[in-house]
PDB file of C-alpha atoms in Angstrom:
ATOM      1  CA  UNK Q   1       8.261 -16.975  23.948  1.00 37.00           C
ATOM      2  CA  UNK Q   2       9.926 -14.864  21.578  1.00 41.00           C
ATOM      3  CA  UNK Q   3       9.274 -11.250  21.861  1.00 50.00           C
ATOM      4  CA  UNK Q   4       9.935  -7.942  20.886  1.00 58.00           C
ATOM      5  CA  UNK Q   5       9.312  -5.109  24.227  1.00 54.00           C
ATOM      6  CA  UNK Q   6      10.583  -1.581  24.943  1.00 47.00           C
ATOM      7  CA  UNK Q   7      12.586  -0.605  28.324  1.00 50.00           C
ATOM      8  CA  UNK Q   8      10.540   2.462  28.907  1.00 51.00           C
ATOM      9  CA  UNK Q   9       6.907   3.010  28.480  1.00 84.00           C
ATOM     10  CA  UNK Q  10       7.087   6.817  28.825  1.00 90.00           C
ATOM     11  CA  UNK Q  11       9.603   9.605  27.762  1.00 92.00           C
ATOM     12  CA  UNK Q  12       9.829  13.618  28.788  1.00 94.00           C
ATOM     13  CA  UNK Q  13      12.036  15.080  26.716  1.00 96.00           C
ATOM     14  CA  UNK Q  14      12.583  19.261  26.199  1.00 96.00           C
ATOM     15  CA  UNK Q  15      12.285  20.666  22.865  1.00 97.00           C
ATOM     16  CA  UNK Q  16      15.608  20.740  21.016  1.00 97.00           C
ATOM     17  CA  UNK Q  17      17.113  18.184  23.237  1.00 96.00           C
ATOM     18  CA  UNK Q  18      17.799  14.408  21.540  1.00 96.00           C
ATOM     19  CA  UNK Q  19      15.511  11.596  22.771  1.00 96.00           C
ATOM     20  CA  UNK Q  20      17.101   8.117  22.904  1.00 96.00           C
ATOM     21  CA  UNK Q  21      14.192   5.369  22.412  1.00 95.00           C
ATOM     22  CA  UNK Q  22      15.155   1.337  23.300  1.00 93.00           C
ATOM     23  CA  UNK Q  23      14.106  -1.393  22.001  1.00 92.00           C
ATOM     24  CA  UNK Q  24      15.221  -5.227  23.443  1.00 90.00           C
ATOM     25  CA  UNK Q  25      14.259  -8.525  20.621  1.00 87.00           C
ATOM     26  CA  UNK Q  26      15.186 -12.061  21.872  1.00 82.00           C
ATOM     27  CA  UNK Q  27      14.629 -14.035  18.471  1.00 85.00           C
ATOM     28  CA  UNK Q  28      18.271 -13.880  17.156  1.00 84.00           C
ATOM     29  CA  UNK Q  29      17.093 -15.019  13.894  1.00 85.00           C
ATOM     30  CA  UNK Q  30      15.111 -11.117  13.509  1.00 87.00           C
ATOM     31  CA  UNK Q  31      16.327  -9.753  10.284  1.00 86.00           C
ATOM     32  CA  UNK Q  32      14.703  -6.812   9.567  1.00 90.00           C
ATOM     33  CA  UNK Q  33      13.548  -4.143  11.957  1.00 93.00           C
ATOM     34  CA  UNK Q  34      11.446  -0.785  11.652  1.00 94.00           C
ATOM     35  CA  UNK Q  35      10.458   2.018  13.649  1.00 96.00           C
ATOM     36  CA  UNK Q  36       7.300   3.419  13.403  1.00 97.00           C
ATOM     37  CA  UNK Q  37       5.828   6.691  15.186  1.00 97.00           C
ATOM     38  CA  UNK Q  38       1.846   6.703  15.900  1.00 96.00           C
ATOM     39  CA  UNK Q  39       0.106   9.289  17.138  1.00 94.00           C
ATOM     40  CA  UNK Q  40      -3.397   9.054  18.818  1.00 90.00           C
ATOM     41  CA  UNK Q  41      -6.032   8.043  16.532  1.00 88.00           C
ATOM     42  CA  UNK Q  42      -3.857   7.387  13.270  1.00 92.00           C
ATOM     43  CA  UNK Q  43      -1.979   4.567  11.991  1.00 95.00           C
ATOM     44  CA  UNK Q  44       1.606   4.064  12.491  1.00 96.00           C
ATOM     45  CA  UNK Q  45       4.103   6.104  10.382  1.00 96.00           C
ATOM     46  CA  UNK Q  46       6.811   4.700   9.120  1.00 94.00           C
ATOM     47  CA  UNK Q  47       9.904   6.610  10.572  1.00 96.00           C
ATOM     48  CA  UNK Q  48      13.230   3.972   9.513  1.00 96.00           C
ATOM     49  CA  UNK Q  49      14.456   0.447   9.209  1.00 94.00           C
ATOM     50  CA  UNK Q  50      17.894  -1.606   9.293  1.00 94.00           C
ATOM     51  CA  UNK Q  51      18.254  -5.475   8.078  1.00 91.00           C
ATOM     52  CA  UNK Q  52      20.249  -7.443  10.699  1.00 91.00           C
ATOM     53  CA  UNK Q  53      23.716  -7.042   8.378  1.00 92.00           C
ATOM     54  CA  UNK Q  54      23.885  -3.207   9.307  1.00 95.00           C
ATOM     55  CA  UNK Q  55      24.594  -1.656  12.886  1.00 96.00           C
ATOM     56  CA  UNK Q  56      23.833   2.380  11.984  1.00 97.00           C
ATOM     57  CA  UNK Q  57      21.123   3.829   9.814  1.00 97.00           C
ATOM     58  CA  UNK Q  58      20.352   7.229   9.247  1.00 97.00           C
ATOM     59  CA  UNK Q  59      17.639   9.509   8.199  1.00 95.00           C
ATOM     60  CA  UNK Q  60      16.077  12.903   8.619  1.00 93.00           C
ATOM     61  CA  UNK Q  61      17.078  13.528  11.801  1.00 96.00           C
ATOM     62  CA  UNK Q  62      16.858  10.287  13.301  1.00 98.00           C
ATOM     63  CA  UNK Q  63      19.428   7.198  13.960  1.00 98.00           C
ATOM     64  CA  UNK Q  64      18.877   3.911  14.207  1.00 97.00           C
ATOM     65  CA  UNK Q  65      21.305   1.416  16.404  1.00 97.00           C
ATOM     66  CA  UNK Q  66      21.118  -2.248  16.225  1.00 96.00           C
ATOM     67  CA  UNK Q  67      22.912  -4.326  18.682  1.00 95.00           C
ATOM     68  CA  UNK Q  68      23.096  -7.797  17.495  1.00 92.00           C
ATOM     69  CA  UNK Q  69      25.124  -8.947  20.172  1.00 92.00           C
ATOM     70  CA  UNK Q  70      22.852  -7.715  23.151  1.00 93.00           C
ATOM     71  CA  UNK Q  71      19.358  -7.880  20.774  1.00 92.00           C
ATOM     72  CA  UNK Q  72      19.120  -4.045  21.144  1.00 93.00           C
ATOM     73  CA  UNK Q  73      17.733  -1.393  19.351  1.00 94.00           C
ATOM     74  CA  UNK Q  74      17.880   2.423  19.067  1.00 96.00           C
ATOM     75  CA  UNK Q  75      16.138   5.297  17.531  1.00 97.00           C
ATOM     76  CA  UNK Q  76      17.782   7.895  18.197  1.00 98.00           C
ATOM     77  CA  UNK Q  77      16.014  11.837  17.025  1.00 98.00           C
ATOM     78  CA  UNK Q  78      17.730  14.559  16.766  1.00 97.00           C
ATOM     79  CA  UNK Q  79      16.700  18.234  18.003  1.00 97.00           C
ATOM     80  CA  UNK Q  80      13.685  17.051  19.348  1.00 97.00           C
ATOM     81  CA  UNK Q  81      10.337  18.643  18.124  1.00 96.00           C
ATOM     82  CA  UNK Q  82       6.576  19.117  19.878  1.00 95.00           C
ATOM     83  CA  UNK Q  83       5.717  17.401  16.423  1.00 95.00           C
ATOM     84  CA  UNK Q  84       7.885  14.229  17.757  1.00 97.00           C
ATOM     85  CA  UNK Q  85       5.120  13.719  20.799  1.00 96.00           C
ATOM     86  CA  UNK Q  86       4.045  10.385  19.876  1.00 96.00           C
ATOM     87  CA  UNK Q  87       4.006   6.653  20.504  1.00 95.00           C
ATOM     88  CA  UNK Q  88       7.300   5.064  18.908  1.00 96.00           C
ATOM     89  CA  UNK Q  89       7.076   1.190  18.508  1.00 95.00           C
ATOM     90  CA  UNK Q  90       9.724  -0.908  17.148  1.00 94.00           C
ATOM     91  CA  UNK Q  91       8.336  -3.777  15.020  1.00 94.00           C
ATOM     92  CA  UNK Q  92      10.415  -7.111  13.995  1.00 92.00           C
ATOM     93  CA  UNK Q  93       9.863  -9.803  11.321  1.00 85.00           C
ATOM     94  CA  UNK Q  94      11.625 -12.976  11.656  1.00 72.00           C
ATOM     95  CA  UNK Q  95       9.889 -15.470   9.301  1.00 71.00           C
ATOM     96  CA  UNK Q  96       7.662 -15.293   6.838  1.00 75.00           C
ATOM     97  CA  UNK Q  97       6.268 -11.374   6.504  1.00 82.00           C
ATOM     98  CA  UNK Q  98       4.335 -10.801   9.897  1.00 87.00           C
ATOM     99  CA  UNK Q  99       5.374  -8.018  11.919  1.00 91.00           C
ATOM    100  CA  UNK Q 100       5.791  -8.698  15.389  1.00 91.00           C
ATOM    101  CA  UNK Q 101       5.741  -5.603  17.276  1.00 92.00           C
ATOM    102  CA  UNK Q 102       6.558  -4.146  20.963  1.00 83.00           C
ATOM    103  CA  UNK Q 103       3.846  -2.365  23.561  1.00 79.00           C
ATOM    104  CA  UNK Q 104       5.933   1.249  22.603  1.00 91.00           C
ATOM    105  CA  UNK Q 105       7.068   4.462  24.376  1.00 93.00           C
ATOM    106  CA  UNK Q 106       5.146   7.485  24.580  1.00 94.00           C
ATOM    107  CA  UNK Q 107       7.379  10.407  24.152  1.00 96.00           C
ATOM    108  CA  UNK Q 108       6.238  13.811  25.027  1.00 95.00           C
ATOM    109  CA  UNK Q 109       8.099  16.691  24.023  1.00 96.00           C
ATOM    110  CA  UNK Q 110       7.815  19.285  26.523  1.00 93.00           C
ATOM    111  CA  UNK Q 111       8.706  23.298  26.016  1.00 89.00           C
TER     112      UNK Q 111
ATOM    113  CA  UNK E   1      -3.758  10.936  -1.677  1.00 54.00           C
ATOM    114  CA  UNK E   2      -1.828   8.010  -2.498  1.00 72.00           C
ATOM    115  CA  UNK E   3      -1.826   6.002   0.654  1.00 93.00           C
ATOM    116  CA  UNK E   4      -3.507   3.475   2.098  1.00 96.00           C
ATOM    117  CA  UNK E   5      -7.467   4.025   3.129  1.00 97.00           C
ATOM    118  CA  UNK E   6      -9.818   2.202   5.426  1.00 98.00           C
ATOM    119  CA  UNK E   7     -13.497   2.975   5.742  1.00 97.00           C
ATOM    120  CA  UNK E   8     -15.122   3.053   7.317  1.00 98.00           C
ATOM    121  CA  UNK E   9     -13.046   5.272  10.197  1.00 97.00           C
ATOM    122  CA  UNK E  10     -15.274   4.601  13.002  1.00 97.00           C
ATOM    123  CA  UNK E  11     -17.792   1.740  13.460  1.00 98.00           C
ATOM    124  CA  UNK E  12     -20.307   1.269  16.813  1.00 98.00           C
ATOM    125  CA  UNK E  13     -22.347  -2.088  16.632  1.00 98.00           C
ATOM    126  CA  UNK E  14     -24.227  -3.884  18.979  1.00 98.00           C
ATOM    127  CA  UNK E  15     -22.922  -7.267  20.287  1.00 98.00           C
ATOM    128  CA  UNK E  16     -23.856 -10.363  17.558  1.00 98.00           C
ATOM    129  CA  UNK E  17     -24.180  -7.994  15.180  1.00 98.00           C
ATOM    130  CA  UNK E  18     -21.638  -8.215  11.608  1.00 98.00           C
ATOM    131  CA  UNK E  19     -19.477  -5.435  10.603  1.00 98.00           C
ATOM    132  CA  UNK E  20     -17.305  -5.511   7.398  1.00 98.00           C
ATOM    133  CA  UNK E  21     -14.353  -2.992   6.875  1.00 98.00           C
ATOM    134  CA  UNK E  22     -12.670  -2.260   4.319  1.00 98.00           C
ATOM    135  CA  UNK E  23      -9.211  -1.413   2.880  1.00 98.00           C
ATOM    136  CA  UNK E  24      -7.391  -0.147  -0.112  1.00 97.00           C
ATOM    137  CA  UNK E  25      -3.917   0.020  -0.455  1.00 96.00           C
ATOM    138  CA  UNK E  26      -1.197   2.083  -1.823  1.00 92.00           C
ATOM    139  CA  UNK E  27      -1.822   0.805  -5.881  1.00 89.00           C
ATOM    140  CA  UNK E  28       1.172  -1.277  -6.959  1.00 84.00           C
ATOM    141  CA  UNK E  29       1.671  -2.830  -3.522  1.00 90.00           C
ATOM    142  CA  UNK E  30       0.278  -6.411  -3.894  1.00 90.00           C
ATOM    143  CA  UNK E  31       0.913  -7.382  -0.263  1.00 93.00           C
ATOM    144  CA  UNK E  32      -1.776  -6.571   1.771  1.00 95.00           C
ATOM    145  CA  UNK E  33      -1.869  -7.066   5.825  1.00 96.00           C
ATOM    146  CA  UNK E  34      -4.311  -6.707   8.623  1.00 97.00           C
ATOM    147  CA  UNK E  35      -3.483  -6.059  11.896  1.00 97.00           C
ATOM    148  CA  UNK E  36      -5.652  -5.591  15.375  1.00 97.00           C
ATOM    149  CA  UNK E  37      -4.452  -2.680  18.267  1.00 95.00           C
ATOM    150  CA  UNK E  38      -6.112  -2.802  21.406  1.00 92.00           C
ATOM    151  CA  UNK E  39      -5.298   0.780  23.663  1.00 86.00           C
ATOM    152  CA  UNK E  40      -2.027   0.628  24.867  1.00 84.00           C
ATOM    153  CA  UNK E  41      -0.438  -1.991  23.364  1.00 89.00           C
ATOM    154  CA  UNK E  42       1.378  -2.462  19.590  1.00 92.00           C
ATOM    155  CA  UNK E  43      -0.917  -3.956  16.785  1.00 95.00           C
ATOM    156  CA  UNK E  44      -0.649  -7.951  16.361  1.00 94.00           C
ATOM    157  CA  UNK E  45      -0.694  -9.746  13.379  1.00 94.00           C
ATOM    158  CA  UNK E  46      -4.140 -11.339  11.820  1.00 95.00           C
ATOM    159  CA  UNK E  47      -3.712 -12.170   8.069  1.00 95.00           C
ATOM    160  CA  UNK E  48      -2.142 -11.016   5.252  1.00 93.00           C
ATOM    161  CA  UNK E  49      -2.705 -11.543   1.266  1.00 95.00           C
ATOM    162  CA  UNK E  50      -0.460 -11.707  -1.733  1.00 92.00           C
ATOM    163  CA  UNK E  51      -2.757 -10.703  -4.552  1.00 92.00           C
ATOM    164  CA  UNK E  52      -5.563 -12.270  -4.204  1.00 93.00           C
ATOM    165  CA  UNK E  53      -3.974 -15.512  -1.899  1.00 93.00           C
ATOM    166  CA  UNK E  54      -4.356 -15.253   1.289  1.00 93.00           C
ATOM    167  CA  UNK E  55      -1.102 -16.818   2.790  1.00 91.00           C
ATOM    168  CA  UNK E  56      -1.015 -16.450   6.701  1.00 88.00           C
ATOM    169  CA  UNK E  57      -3.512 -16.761   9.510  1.00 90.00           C
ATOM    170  CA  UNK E  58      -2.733 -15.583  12.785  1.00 90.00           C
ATOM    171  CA  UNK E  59      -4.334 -17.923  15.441  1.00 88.00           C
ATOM    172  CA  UNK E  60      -5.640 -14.442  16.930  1.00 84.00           C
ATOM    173  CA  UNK E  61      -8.051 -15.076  13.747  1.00 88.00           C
ATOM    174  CA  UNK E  62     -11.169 -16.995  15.055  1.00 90.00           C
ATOM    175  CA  UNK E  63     -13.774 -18.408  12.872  1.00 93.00           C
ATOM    176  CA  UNK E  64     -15.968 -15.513  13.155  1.00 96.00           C
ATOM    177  CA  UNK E  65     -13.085 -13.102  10.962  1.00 96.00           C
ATOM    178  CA  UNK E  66     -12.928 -13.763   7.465  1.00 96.00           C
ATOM    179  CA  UNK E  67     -10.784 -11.631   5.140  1.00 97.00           C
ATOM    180  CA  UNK E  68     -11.014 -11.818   1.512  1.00 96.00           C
ATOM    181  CA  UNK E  69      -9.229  -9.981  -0.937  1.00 96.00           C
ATOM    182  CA  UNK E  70     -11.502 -10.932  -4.661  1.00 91.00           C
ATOM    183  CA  UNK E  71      -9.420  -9.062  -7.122  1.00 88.00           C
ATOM    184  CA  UNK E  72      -6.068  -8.396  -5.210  1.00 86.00           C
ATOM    185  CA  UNK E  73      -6.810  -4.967  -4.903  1.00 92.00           C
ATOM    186  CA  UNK E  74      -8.819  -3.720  -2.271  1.00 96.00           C
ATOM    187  CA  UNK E  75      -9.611  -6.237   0.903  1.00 98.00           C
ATOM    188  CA  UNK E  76     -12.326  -6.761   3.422  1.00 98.00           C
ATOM    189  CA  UNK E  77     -12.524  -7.851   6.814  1.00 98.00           C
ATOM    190  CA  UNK E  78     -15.478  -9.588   8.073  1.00 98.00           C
ATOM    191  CA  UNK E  79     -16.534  -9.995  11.691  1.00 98.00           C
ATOM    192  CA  UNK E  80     -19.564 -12.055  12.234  1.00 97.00           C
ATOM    193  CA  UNK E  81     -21.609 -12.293  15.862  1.00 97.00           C
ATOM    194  CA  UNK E  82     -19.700  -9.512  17.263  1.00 98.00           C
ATOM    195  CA  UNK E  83     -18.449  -9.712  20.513  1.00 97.00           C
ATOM    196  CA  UNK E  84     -16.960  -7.221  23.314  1.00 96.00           C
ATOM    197  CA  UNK E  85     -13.769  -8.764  22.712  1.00 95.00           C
ATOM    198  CA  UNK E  86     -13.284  -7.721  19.579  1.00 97.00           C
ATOM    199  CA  UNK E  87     -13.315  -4.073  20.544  1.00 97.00           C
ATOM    200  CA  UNK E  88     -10.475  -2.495  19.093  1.00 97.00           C
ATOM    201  CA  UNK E  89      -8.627  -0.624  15.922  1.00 97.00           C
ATOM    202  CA  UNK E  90      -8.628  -2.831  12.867  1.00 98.00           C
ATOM    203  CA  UNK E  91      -5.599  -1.482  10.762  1.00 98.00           C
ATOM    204  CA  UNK E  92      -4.456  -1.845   7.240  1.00 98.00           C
ATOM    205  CA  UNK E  93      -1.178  -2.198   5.776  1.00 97.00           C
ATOM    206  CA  UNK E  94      -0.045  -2.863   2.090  1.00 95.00           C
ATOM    207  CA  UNK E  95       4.090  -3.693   0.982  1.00 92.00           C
ATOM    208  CA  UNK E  96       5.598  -4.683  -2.208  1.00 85.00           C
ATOM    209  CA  UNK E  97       6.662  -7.802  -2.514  1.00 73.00           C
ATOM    210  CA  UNK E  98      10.160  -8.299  -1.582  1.00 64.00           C
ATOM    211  CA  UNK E  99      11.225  -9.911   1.603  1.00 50.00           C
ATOM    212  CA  UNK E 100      11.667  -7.454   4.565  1.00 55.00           C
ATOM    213  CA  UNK E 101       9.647  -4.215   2.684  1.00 72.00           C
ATOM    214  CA  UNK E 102       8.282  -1.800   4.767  1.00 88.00           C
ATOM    215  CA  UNK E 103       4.911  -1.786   5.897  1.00 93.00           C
ATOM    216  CA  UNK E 104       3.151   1.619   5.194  1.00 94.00           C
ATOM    217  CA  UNK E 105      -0.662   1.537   7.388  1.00 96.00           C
ATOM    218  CA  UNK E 106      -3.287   2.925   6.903  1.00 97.00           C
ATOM    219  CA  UNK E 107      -5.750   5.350   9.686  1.00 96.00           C
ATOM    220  CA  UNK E 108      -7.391   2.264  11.109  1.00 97.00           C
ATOM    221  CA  UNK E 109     -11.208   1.468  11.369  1.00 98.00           C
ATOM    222  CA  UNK E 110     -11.808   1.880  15.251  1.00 97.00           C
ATOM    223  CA  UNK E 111     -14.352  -0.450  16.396  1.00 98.00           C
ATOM    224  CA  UNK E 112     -17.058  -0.100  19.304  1.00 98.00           C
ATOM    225  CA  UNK E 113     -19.087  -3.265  20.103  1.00 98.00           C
ATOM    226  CA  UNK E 114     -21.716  -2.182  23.072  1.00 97.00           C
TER     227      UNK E 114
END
C-alpha cells in the first residue's frame, strides 16, 4: 500500500558537520509534507514543511528537498549540534487531514 | 505555556481495566488529533475532531476507544477493557483549520497495561 519510510534507521554524525536525513513517499498525490524531530519521551517537534508546488524550503539552519519526480525527501541541518540527537520522522498527508508518517532515523551527534 | 497538554503523563493499569486521557490544545486551534506510537516506530493516525465533530476514524480505532471532544475545547480518549495491546504513547495534536496546517503535539500520555 501506500507508504511513507526512511532509507536509514540510524545516523552518526560529528558535531559541526551537516547531516543529510531521507525520506522516500509512493502516493504521488502527497501534498504537504513535514518534518518533525522527537526526542525520547516527548512529543514530536515540529522542525519544517513544503506543499508539493515547492522543491526547497528553508529555515533555521535546516533545508528541506522535495523530489517530486523520484518521491524523495530531504532535511538537510546545518552545523550539526549534540542538541540535534534525536529521532527525525517525515510525516505526509494526502487526503483528508491524517498524517501518515514514516518509522524515522535516529541521529546521534557525536563530539 | 501555550502548547498543547496531556495528562495524565504516565498511566499503569491492569489488563480490563478503563483509562481515560486527556488533552488540551493550543487555544484557537479547533482541529484536534489523536495519534498512537508504539517504541520504534512513527505515531499512526486514530481520530481527529473539528470542534466538537468528530470527522475521521482510523480503523486502528476498535470499539473499546471512544474519543469525545463535548465543548470543542479540550478532548478525551477513552479505553475500555484494557488490553496488552494497547500498550503504547497516546499523543495529542491540535491545527487550525486550513488544509495542510501543521500539526503541533503534545508530550504524550505513555501507557502501561500489566
Amino acid at each position: 500500500g501506500e507508504s511513507v519510510g526512511l532509507h536509514l534507521p540510524t545516523l552518526s554524525v560529528q558535531e559541526g558537520d551537516n547531516s543529510i536525513i531521507n525520506c522516500a513517499y509512493s502516493n504521488s498525490a502527497s501534498d504537504y509534507f513535514i518534518w518533525y524531530k522527537q526526542e525520547s519521551g516527548k512529543g514530536p517537534q515540529f522542525i519544517i514543511d513544503i506543499r508539493s508546488n515547492m522543491d526547497k524550503r528553508q529555515g533555521q539552519r535546516v533545508t528541506v528537498l522535495l523530489n517530486k519526480t523520484v518521491k524523495h525527501l530531504s532535511l538537510q541541518i546545518a552545523a550539526t549540534q549534540p542538541g540535534d540527537s534525536a529521532v527525525y520522522f517525515c510525516a505526509e498527508i494526502n487526503s483528508g487531514y491524517a498524517l501518515n508518517f514514516g518509522k524515522g532515523t535516529s541521529l546521534l551527534v557525536t563530539p | 505555556d501555550t502548547g498543547v497538554s496531556q495528562n495524565p503523563r504516565h498511566k499503569i493499569t491492569k489488563r480490563g481495566q478503563n483509562v481515560t486521557f486527556r488533552c488540551d490544545p493550543i487555544s484557537e486551534h479547533n482541529r484536534l488529533y489523536w495519534y498512537r506510537q508504539t517504541l520504534g516506530q512513527g505515531p499512526e493516525f486514530l481520530t481527529y475532531f473539528q470542534n466538537e465533530a468528530q470527522l475521521e476514524k482510523s480503523r486502528l480505532l476498535s470499539d473499546r476507544f471512544s474519543a469525545e471532544r463535548p465543548k470543542g475545547s479540550f478532548s478525551t480518549l477513552e479505553i475500555q477493557r484494557t488490553e496488552q495491546g494497547d500498550s503504547a504513547m497516546y499523543l495529542c495534536a491540535s491545527s487550525l483549520a486550513t488544509l495542510g496546517e501543521t500539526q503541533y503535539f503534545g508530550p504524550g500520555t505513555r501507557l502501561l497495561v500489566l
